[in-house]
PDB file of C-alpha atoms in Angstrom:
ATOM      1  CA  UNK A   1       0.922  89.410 -41.406  1.00  0.00           C
ATOM      2  CA  UNK A   2       3.664  89.441 -38.776  1.00  0.00           C
ATOM      3  CA  UNK A   3       6.384  88.878 -41.369  1.00  0.00           C
ATOM      4  CA  UNK A   4       4.921  91.561 -43.628  1.00  0.00           C
ATOM      5  CA  UNK A   5       4.859  94.123 -40.792  1.00  0.00           C
ATOM      6  CA  UNK A   6       8.401  93.233 -39.828  1.00  0.00           C
ATOM      7  CA  UNK A   7       9.539  93.615 -43.414  1.00  0.00           C
ATOM      8  CA  UNK A   8       7.937  97.040 -43.689  1.00  0.00           C
ATOM      9  CA  UNK A   9       9.612  98.126 -40.445  1.00  0.00           C
ATOM     10  CA  UNK A  10      13.018  97.024 -41.757  1.00  0.00           C
ATOM     11  CA  UNK A  11      12.489  98.865 -45.052  1.00  0.00           C
ATOM     12  CA  UNK A  12      11.338 101.991 -43.199  1.00  0.00           C
ATOM     13  CA  UNK A  13      14.366 101.910 -40.903  1.00  0.00           C
ATOM     14  CA  UNK A  14      16.704 101.394 -43.844  1.00  0.00           C
ATOM     15  CA  UNK A  15      15.097 104.283 -45.740  1.00  0.00           C
ATOM     16  CA  UNK A  16      15.465 106.577 -42.725  1.00  0.00           C
ATOM     17  CA  UNK A  17      19.111 105.596 -42.368  1.00  0.00           C
ATOM     18  CA  UNK A  18      19.777 106.266 -46.047  1.00  0.00           C
ATOM     19  CA  UNK A  19      18.118 109.682 -45.831  1.00  0.00           C
ATOM     20  CA  UNK A  20      20.197 110.555 -42.780  1.00  0.00           C
ATOM     21  CA  UNK A  21      23.337 109.354 -44.577  1.00  0.00           C
ATOM     22  CA  UNK A  22      22.567 111.500 -47.628  1.00  0.00           C
ATOM     23  CA  UNK A  23      21.643 114.488 -45.452  1.00  0.00           C
ATOM     24  CA  UNK A  24      24.943 114.530 -43.545  1.00  0.00           C
ATOM     25  CA  UNK A  25      26.870 113.784 -46.742  1.00  0.00           C
ATOM     26  CA  UNK A  26      25.364 116.869 -48.393  1.00  0.00           C
ATOM     27  CA  UNK A  27      26.153 118.938 -45.303  1.00  0.00           C
ATOM     28  CA  UNK A  28      29.808 117.883 -45.457  1.00  0.00           C
ATOM     29  CA  UNK A  29      30.027 118.620 -49.188  1.00  0.00           C
ATOM     30  CA  UNK A  30      28.540 122.088 -48.739  1.00  0.00           C
ATOM     31  CA  UNK A  31      30.725 123.115 -45.819  1.00  0.00           C
ATOM     32  CA  UNK A  32      33.931 121.168 -46.476  1.00  0.00           C
ATOM     33  CA  UNK A  33      34.029 120.807 -50.255  1.00  0.00           C
ATOM     34  CA  UNK A  34      36.606 118.259 -51.360  1.00  0.00           C
ATOM     35  CA  UNK A  35      37.351 117.357 -47.725  1.00  0.00           C
ATOM     36  CA  UNK A  36      33.726 116.416 -47.098  1.00  0.00           C
ATOM     37  CA  UNK A  37      34.153 112.680 -47.629  1.00  0.00           C
ATOM     38  CA  UNK A  38      37.130 112.641 -45.274  1.00  0.00           C
ATOM     39  CA  UNK A  39      35.172 114.044 -42.359  1.00  0.00           C
ATOM     40  CA  UNK A  40      31.821 112.430 -43.139  1.00  0.00           C
ATOM     41  CA  UNK A  41      32.134 109.627 -40.526  1.00  0.00           C
ATOM     42  CA  UNK A  42      33.000 112.195 -37.855  1.00  0.00           C
ATOM     43  CA  UNK A  43      30.067 114.458 -38.792  1.00  0.00           C
ATOM     44  CA  UNK A  44      27.631 111.527 -38.947  1.00  0.00           C
ATOM     45  CA  UNK A  45      28.745 110.253 -35.547  1.00  0.00           C
ATOM     46  CA  UNK A  46      28.552 113.737 -34.051  1.00  0.00           C
ATOM     47  CA  UNK A  47      25.035 114.362 -35.362  1.00  0.00           C
ATOM     48  CA  UNK A  48      23.604 110.983 -34.362  1.00  0.00           C
ATOM     49  CA  UNK A  49      25.171 111.092 -30.890  1.00  0.00           C
ATOM     50  CA  UNK A  50      23.962 114.604 -30.084  1.00  0.00           C
ATOM     51  CA  UNK A  51      20.574 113.970 -31.689  1.00  0.00           C
ATOM     52  CA  UNK A  52      20.101 110.765 -29.679  1.00  0.00           C
ATOM     53  CA  UNK A  53      21.051 112.497 -26.437  1.00  0.00           C
ATOM     54  CA  UNK A  54      18.794 115.471 -27.185  1.00  0.00           C
ATOM     55  CA  UNK A  55      15.737 113.329 -27.916  1.00  0.00           C
ATOM     56  CA  UNK A  56      16.423 110.994 -24.975  1.00  0.00           C
ATOM     57  CA  UNK A  57      16.480 114.057 -22.715  1.00  0.00           C
ATOM     58  CA  UNK A  58      12.727 114.356 -23.276  1.00  0.00           C
ATOM     59  CA  UNK A  59      12.052 111.110 -21.407  1.00  0.00           C
ATOM     60  CA  UNK A  60      10.990 111.444 -17.762  1.00  0.00           C
ATOM     61  CA  UNK A  61      13.758 111.111 -15.168  1.00  0.00           C
ATOM     62  CA  UNK A  62      16.435 110.976 -17.874  1.00  0.00           C
ATOM     63  CA  UNK A  63      19.285 113.483 -17.968  1.00  0.00           C
ATOM     64  CA  UNK A  64      21.774 113.190 -20.801  1.00  0.00           C
ATOM     65  CA  UNK A  65      25.036 115.191 -21.107  1.00  0.00           C
ATOM     66  CA  UNK A  66      23.653 117.558 -23.749  1.00  0.00           C
ATOM     67  CA  UNK A  67      21.200 118.982 -21.208  1.00  0.00           C
ATOM     68  CA  UNK A  68      24.040 120.018 -18.884  1.00  0.00           C
ATOM     69  CA  UNK A  69      25.630 123.249 -20.095  1.00  0.00           C
ATOM     70  CA  UNK A  70      28.923 122.372 -18.399  1.00  0.00           C
ATOM     71  CA  UNK A  71      29.117 119.156 -20.443  1.00  0.00           C
ATOM     72  CA  UNK A  72      28.210 120.837 -23.728  1.00  0.00           C
ATOM     73  CA  UNK A  73      30.775 123.601 -23.163  1.00  0.00           C
ATOM     74  CA  UNK A  74      33.418 120.994 -22.301  1.00  0.00           C
ATOM     75  CA  UNK A  75      32.583 119.130 -25.527  1.00  0.00           C
ATOM     76  CA  UNK A  76      32.693 122.272 -27.680  1.00  0.00           C
ATOM     77  CA  UNK A  77      35.913 123.457 -26.026  1.00  0.00           C
ATOM     78  CA  UNK A  78      37.539 120.098 -26.761  1.00  0.00           C
ATOM     79  CA  UNK A  79      36.417 120.307 -30.389  1.00  0.00           C
ATOM     80  CA  UNK A  80      37.706 123.854 -30.884  1.00  0.00           C
ATOM     81  CA  UNK A  81      40.987 123.003 -29.133  1.00  0.00           C
ATOM     82  CA  UNK A  82      41.459 120.030 -31.451  1.00  0.00           C
ATOM     83  CA  UNK A  83      40.696 122.140 -34.515  1.00  0.00           C
ATOM     84  CA  UNK A  84      43.118 124.821 -33.337  1.00  0.00           C
ATOM     85  CA  UNK A  85      45.909 122.279 -32.855  1.00  0.00           C
ATOM     86  CA  UNK A  86      45.190 120.803 -36.286  1.00  0.00           C
ATOM     87  CA  UNK A  87      45.223 124.256 -37.867  1.00  0.00           C
ATOM     88  CA  UNK A  88      48.547 125.194 -36.239  1.00  0.00           C
ATOM     89  CA  UNK A  89      50.087 121.869 -37.271  1.00  0.00           C
ATOM     90  CA  UNK A  90      49.014 122.393 -40.879  1.00  0.00           C
ATOM     91  CA  UNK A  91      49.601 126.113 -41.377  1.00  0.00           C
ATOM     92  CA  UNK A  92      52.327 126.868 -38.804  1.00  0.00           C
ATOM     93  CA  UNK A  93      52.833 130.630 -38.458  1.00  0.00           C
ATOM     94  CA  UNK A  94      50.174 131.364 -41.067  1.00  0.00           C
ATOM     95  CA  UNK A  95      47.688 130.488 -38.330  1.00  0.00           C
ATOM     96  CA  UNK A  96      48.176 134.058 -37.078  1.00  0.00           C
ATOM     97  CA  UNK A  97      46.162 135.306 -40.090  1.00  0.00           C
ATOM     98  CA  UNK A  98      43.057 134.336 -38.136  1.00  0.00           C
ATOM     99  CA  UNK A  99      43.698 137.278 -35.840  1.00  0.00           C
ATOM    100  CA  UNK A 100      44.761 139.837 -38.447  1.00  0.00           C
ATOM    101  CA  UNK A 101      42.988 139.538 -41.827  1.00  0.00           C
ATOM    102  CA  UNK A 102      45.157 139.939 -44.907  1.00  0.00           C
ATOM    103  CA  UNK A 103      44.853 143.322 -46.558  1.00  0.00           C
ATOM    104  CA  UNK A 104      43.834 145.102 -43.363  1.00  0.00           C
ATOM    105  CA  UNK A 105      45.758 148.327 -42.545  1.00  0.00           C
ATOM    106  CA  UNK A 106      48.575 147.760 -40.069  1.00  0.00           C
ATOM    107  CA  UNK A 107      47.406 150.739 -38.059  1.00  0.00           C
ATOM    108  CA  UNK A 108      44.226 148.847 -37.156  1.00  0.00           C
ATOM    109  CA  UNK A 109      46.176 145.951 -35.648  1.00  0.00           C
ATOM    110  CA  UNK A 110      45.701 147.094 -32.001  1.00  0.00           C
ATOM    111  CA  UNK A 111      41.951 147.060 -32.593  1.00  0.00           C
ATOM    112  CA  UNK A 112      41.531 144.078 -34.929  1.00  0.00           C
ATOM    113  CA  UNK A 113      43.797 141.589 -33.158  1.00  0.00           C
ATOM    114  CA  UNK A 114      41.940 141.635 -29.793  1.00  0.00           C
ATOM    115  CA  UNK A 115      38.537 141.575 -31.516  1.00  0.00           C
ATOM    116  CA  UNK A 116      39.467 138.671 -33.805  1.00  0.00           C
ATOM    117  CA  UNK A 117      41.110 136.783 -30.941  1.00  0.00           C
ATOM    118  CA  UNK A 118      38.012 137.058 -28.786  1.00  0.00           C
ATOM    119  CA  UNK A 119      35.817 136.118 -31.769  1.00  0.00           C
ATOM    120  CA  UNK A 120      37.917 133.028 -32.500  1.00  0.00           C
ATOM    121  CA  UNK A 121      38.083 131.624 -28.979  1.00  0.00           C
ATOM    122  CA  UNK A 122      34.487 132.522 -28.114  1.00  0.00           C
ATOM    123  CA  UNK A 123      33.455 129.775 -30.530  1.00  0.00           C
ATOM    124  CA  UNK A 124      34.297 127.230 -27.849  1.00  0.00           C
ATOM    125  CA  UNK A 125      31.828 128.817 -25.433  1.00  0.00           C
ATOM    126  CA  UNK A 126      29.054 129.838 -27.829  1.00  0.00           C
ATOM    127  CA  UNK A 127      28.909 126.433 -29.537  1.00  0.00           C
ATOM    128  CA  UNK A 128      28.300 124.594 -26.272  1.00  0.00           C
ATOM    129  CA  UNK A 129      26.118 127.214 -24.579  1.00  0.00           C
ATOM    130  CA  UNK A 130      23.813 127.398 -27.607  1.00  0.00           C
ATOM    131  CA  UNK A 131      23.170 123.653 -27.437  1.00  0.00           C
ATOM    132  CA  UNK A 132      22.747 123.382 -23.674  1.00  0.00           C
ATOM    133  CA  UNK A 133      20.746 126.590 -23.207  1.00  0.00           C
ATOM    134  CA  UNK A 134      18.168 125.785 -25.892  1.00  0.00           C
ATOM    135  CA  UNK A 135      17.501 122.343 -24.442  1.00  0.00           C
ATOM    136  CA  UNK A 136      17.387 123.628 -20.866  1.00  0.00           C
ATOM    137  CA  UNK A 137      14.936 126.383 -21.822  1.00  0.00           C
ATOM    138  CA  UNK A 138      12.558 123.882 -23.391  1.00  0.00           C
ATOM    139  CA  UNK A 139      12.695 121.630 -20.346  1.00  0.00           C
ATOM    140  CA  UNK A 140      11.989 124.561 -18.063  1.00  0.00           C
ATOM    141  CA  UNK A 141       8.872 125.440 -20.080  1.00  0.00           C
ATOM    142  CA  UNK A 142       7.627 121.854 -19.855  1.00  0.00           C
ATOM    143  CA  UNK A 143       8.309 121.771 -16.128  1.00  0.00           C
ATOM    144  CA  UNK A 144       6.548 125.083 -15.467  1.00  0.00           C
ATOM    145  CA  UNK A 145       3.424 124.177 -17.467  1.00  0.00           C
ATOM    146  CA  UNK A 146       3.155 120.672 -16.007  1.00  0.00           C
ATOM    147  CA  UNK A 147       3.689 121.940 -12.452  1.00  0.00           C
ATOM    148  CA  UNK A 148       1.142 124.710 -12.943  1.00  0.00           C
ATOM    149  CA  UNK A 149      -1.374 122.249 -14.389  1.00  0.00           C
ATOM    150  CA  UNK A 150      -0.882 119.831 -11.472  1.00  0.00           C
ATOM    151  CA  UNK A 151      -1.454 122.613  -8.951  1.00  0.00           C
ATOM    152  CA  UNK A 152      -4.639 123.691 -10.725  1.00  0.00           C
ATOM    153  CA  UNK A 153      -5.981 120.128 -10.794  1.00  0.00           C
ATOM    154  CA  UNK A 154      -5.132 119.722  -7.107  1.00  0.00           C
ATOM    155  CA  UNK A 155      -7.060 122.869  -6.227  1.00  0.00           C
ATOM    156  CA  UNK A 156     -10.335 120.973  -6.533  1.00  0.00           C
ATOM    157  CA  UNK A 157     -12.239 123.862  -8.124  1.00  0.00           C
ATOM    158  CA  UNK A 158     -14.031 123.711 -11.460  1.00  0.00           C
ATOM    159  CA  UNK A 159     -11.932 126.531 -12.897  1.00  0.00           C
ATOM    160  CA  UNK A 160      -8.793 124.824 -11.641  1.00  0.00           C
ATOM    161  CA  UNK A 161      -9.858 121.540 -13.245  1.00  0.00           C
ATOM    162  CA  UNK A 162     -10.529 123.205 -16.599  1.00  0.00           C
ATOM    163  CA  UNK A 163      -7.212 125.077 -16.433  1.00  0.00           C
ATOM    164  CA  UNK A 164      -5.376 121.900 -15.479  1.00  0.00           C
ATOM    165  CA  UNK A 165      -6.853 120.038 -18.451  1.00  0.00           C
ATOM    166  CA  UNK A 166      -5.774 122.828 -20.802  1.00  0.00           C
ATOM    167  CA  UNK A 167      -2.251 122.800 -19.359  1.00  0.00           C
ATOM    168  CA  UNK A 168      -2.045 119.027 -19.724  1.00  0.00           C
ATOM    169  CA  UNK A 169      -3.298 119.218 -23.316  1.00  0.00           C
ATOM    170  CA  UNK A 170      -0.742 121.936 -24.078  1.00  0.00           C
ATOM    171  CA  UNK A 171       2.098 119.585 -23.120  1.00  0.00           C
ATOM    172  CA  UNK A 172       1.606 117.420 -26.215  1.00  0.00           C
ATOM    173  CA  UNK A 173       2.331 120.089 -28.887  1.00  0.00           C
ATOM    174  CA  UNK A 174       5.132 121.463 -26.734  1.00  0.00           C
ATOM    175  CA  UNK A 175       6.717 117.996 -26.599  1.00  0.00           C
ATOM    176  CA  UNK A 176       6.470 117.746 -30.399  1.00  0.00           C
ATOM    177  CA  UNK A 177       8.135 121.166 -30.658  1.00  0.00           C
ATOM    178  CA  UNK A 178      10.840 120.068 -28.245  1.00  0.00           C
ATOM    179  CA  UNK A 179      11.584 117.001 -30.376  1.00  0.00           C
ATOM    180  CA  UNK A 180      11.995 119.266 -33.397  1.00  0.00           C
ATOM    181  CA  UNK A 181      14.268 121.591 -31.405  1.00  0.00           C
ATOM    182  CA  UNK A 182      16.347 118.597 -30.271  1.00  0.00           C
ATOM    183  CA  UNK A 183      17.004 117.527 -33.861  1.00  0.00           C
ATOM    184  CA  UNK A 184      17.576 121.094 -35.105  1.00  0.00           C
ATOM    185  CA  UNK A 185      20.110 121.790 -32.352  1.00  0.00           C
ATOM    186  CA  UNK A 186      22.020 118.624 -33.273  1.00  0.00           C
ATOM    187  CA  UNK A 187      22.066 119.815 -36.879  1.00  0.00           C
ATOM    188  CA  UNK A 188      23.223 123.330 -35.918  1.00  0.00           C
ATOM    189  CA  UNK A 189      26.028 121.944 -33.754  1.00  0.00           C
ATOM    190  CA  UNK A 190      27.160 119.622 -36.547  1.00  0.00           C
ATOM    191  CA  UNK A 191      26.878 122.344 -39.210  1.00  0.00           C
ATOM    192  CA  UNK A 192      28.940 124.869 -37.227  1.00  0.00           C
ATOM    193  CA  UNK A 193      31.555 122.235 -36.440  1.00  0.00           C
ATOM    194  CA  UNK A 194      32.008 121.417 -40.136  1.00  0.00           C
ATOM    195  CA  UNK A 195      32.224 125.148 -40.922  1.00  0.00           C
ATOM    196  CA  UNK A 196      34.954 125.540 -38.308  1.00  0.00           C
ATOM    197  CA  UNK A 197      36.723 122.534 -39.823  1.00  0.00           C
ATOM    198  CA  UNK A 198      36.655 124.253 -43.190  1.00  0.00           C
ATOM    199  CA  UNK A 199      38.076 127.424 -41.598  1.00  0.00           C
ATOM    200  CA  UNK A 200      40.904 125.358 -40.104  1.00  0.00           C
ATOM    201  CA  UNK A 201      41.746 123.964 -43.535  1.00  0.00           C
ATOM    202  CA  UNK A 202      41.573 127.211 -45.487  1.00  0.00           C
ATOM    203  CA  UNK A 203      42.301 129.857 -42.823  1.00  0.00           C
ATOM    204  CA  UNK A 204      39.039 131.735 -43.297  1.00  0.00           C
TER     205      UNK A 204
END
């Protein structure tokens, strides 16, 4: 019985790993085309690392880097800086087309160039803030509900006890939702990064 259970666990783990492998592989193919296989190890490592940190953040008294907005912004800034350097190295002066789309009237340059410049470099901030803010918001909701429930239970009244039980029961579905958000945010971060990689290759 023990060997059979162990065998099933191994098969289940292997199946999950294969599904994750295929999932990230498809993501790279969709967003990077022919360059997908080249960047697959990077995308897989990025997704699993962020996903692991996000889910681990849900454990009591555990604080991983993805919960700290400063860390997530530093990570996204480093990624965008690396992509920018790679893009400049590959396309040289053509890199400037990011800030002035081809075919646009020259007279609109004073308006388009600042807007496109801000749009390009804001990626570094938005990518990290989106990850950190979503996780922080979920943790704040859990903290507020659990604290409120504890105070109601400590009140000693019947109404407080009933309210405290409801608050405690509400934590379970919220935790399930938070686990889903943790995985989705890892996927969104990975997806946007591969899209930015594609932009760096093709100057979109």
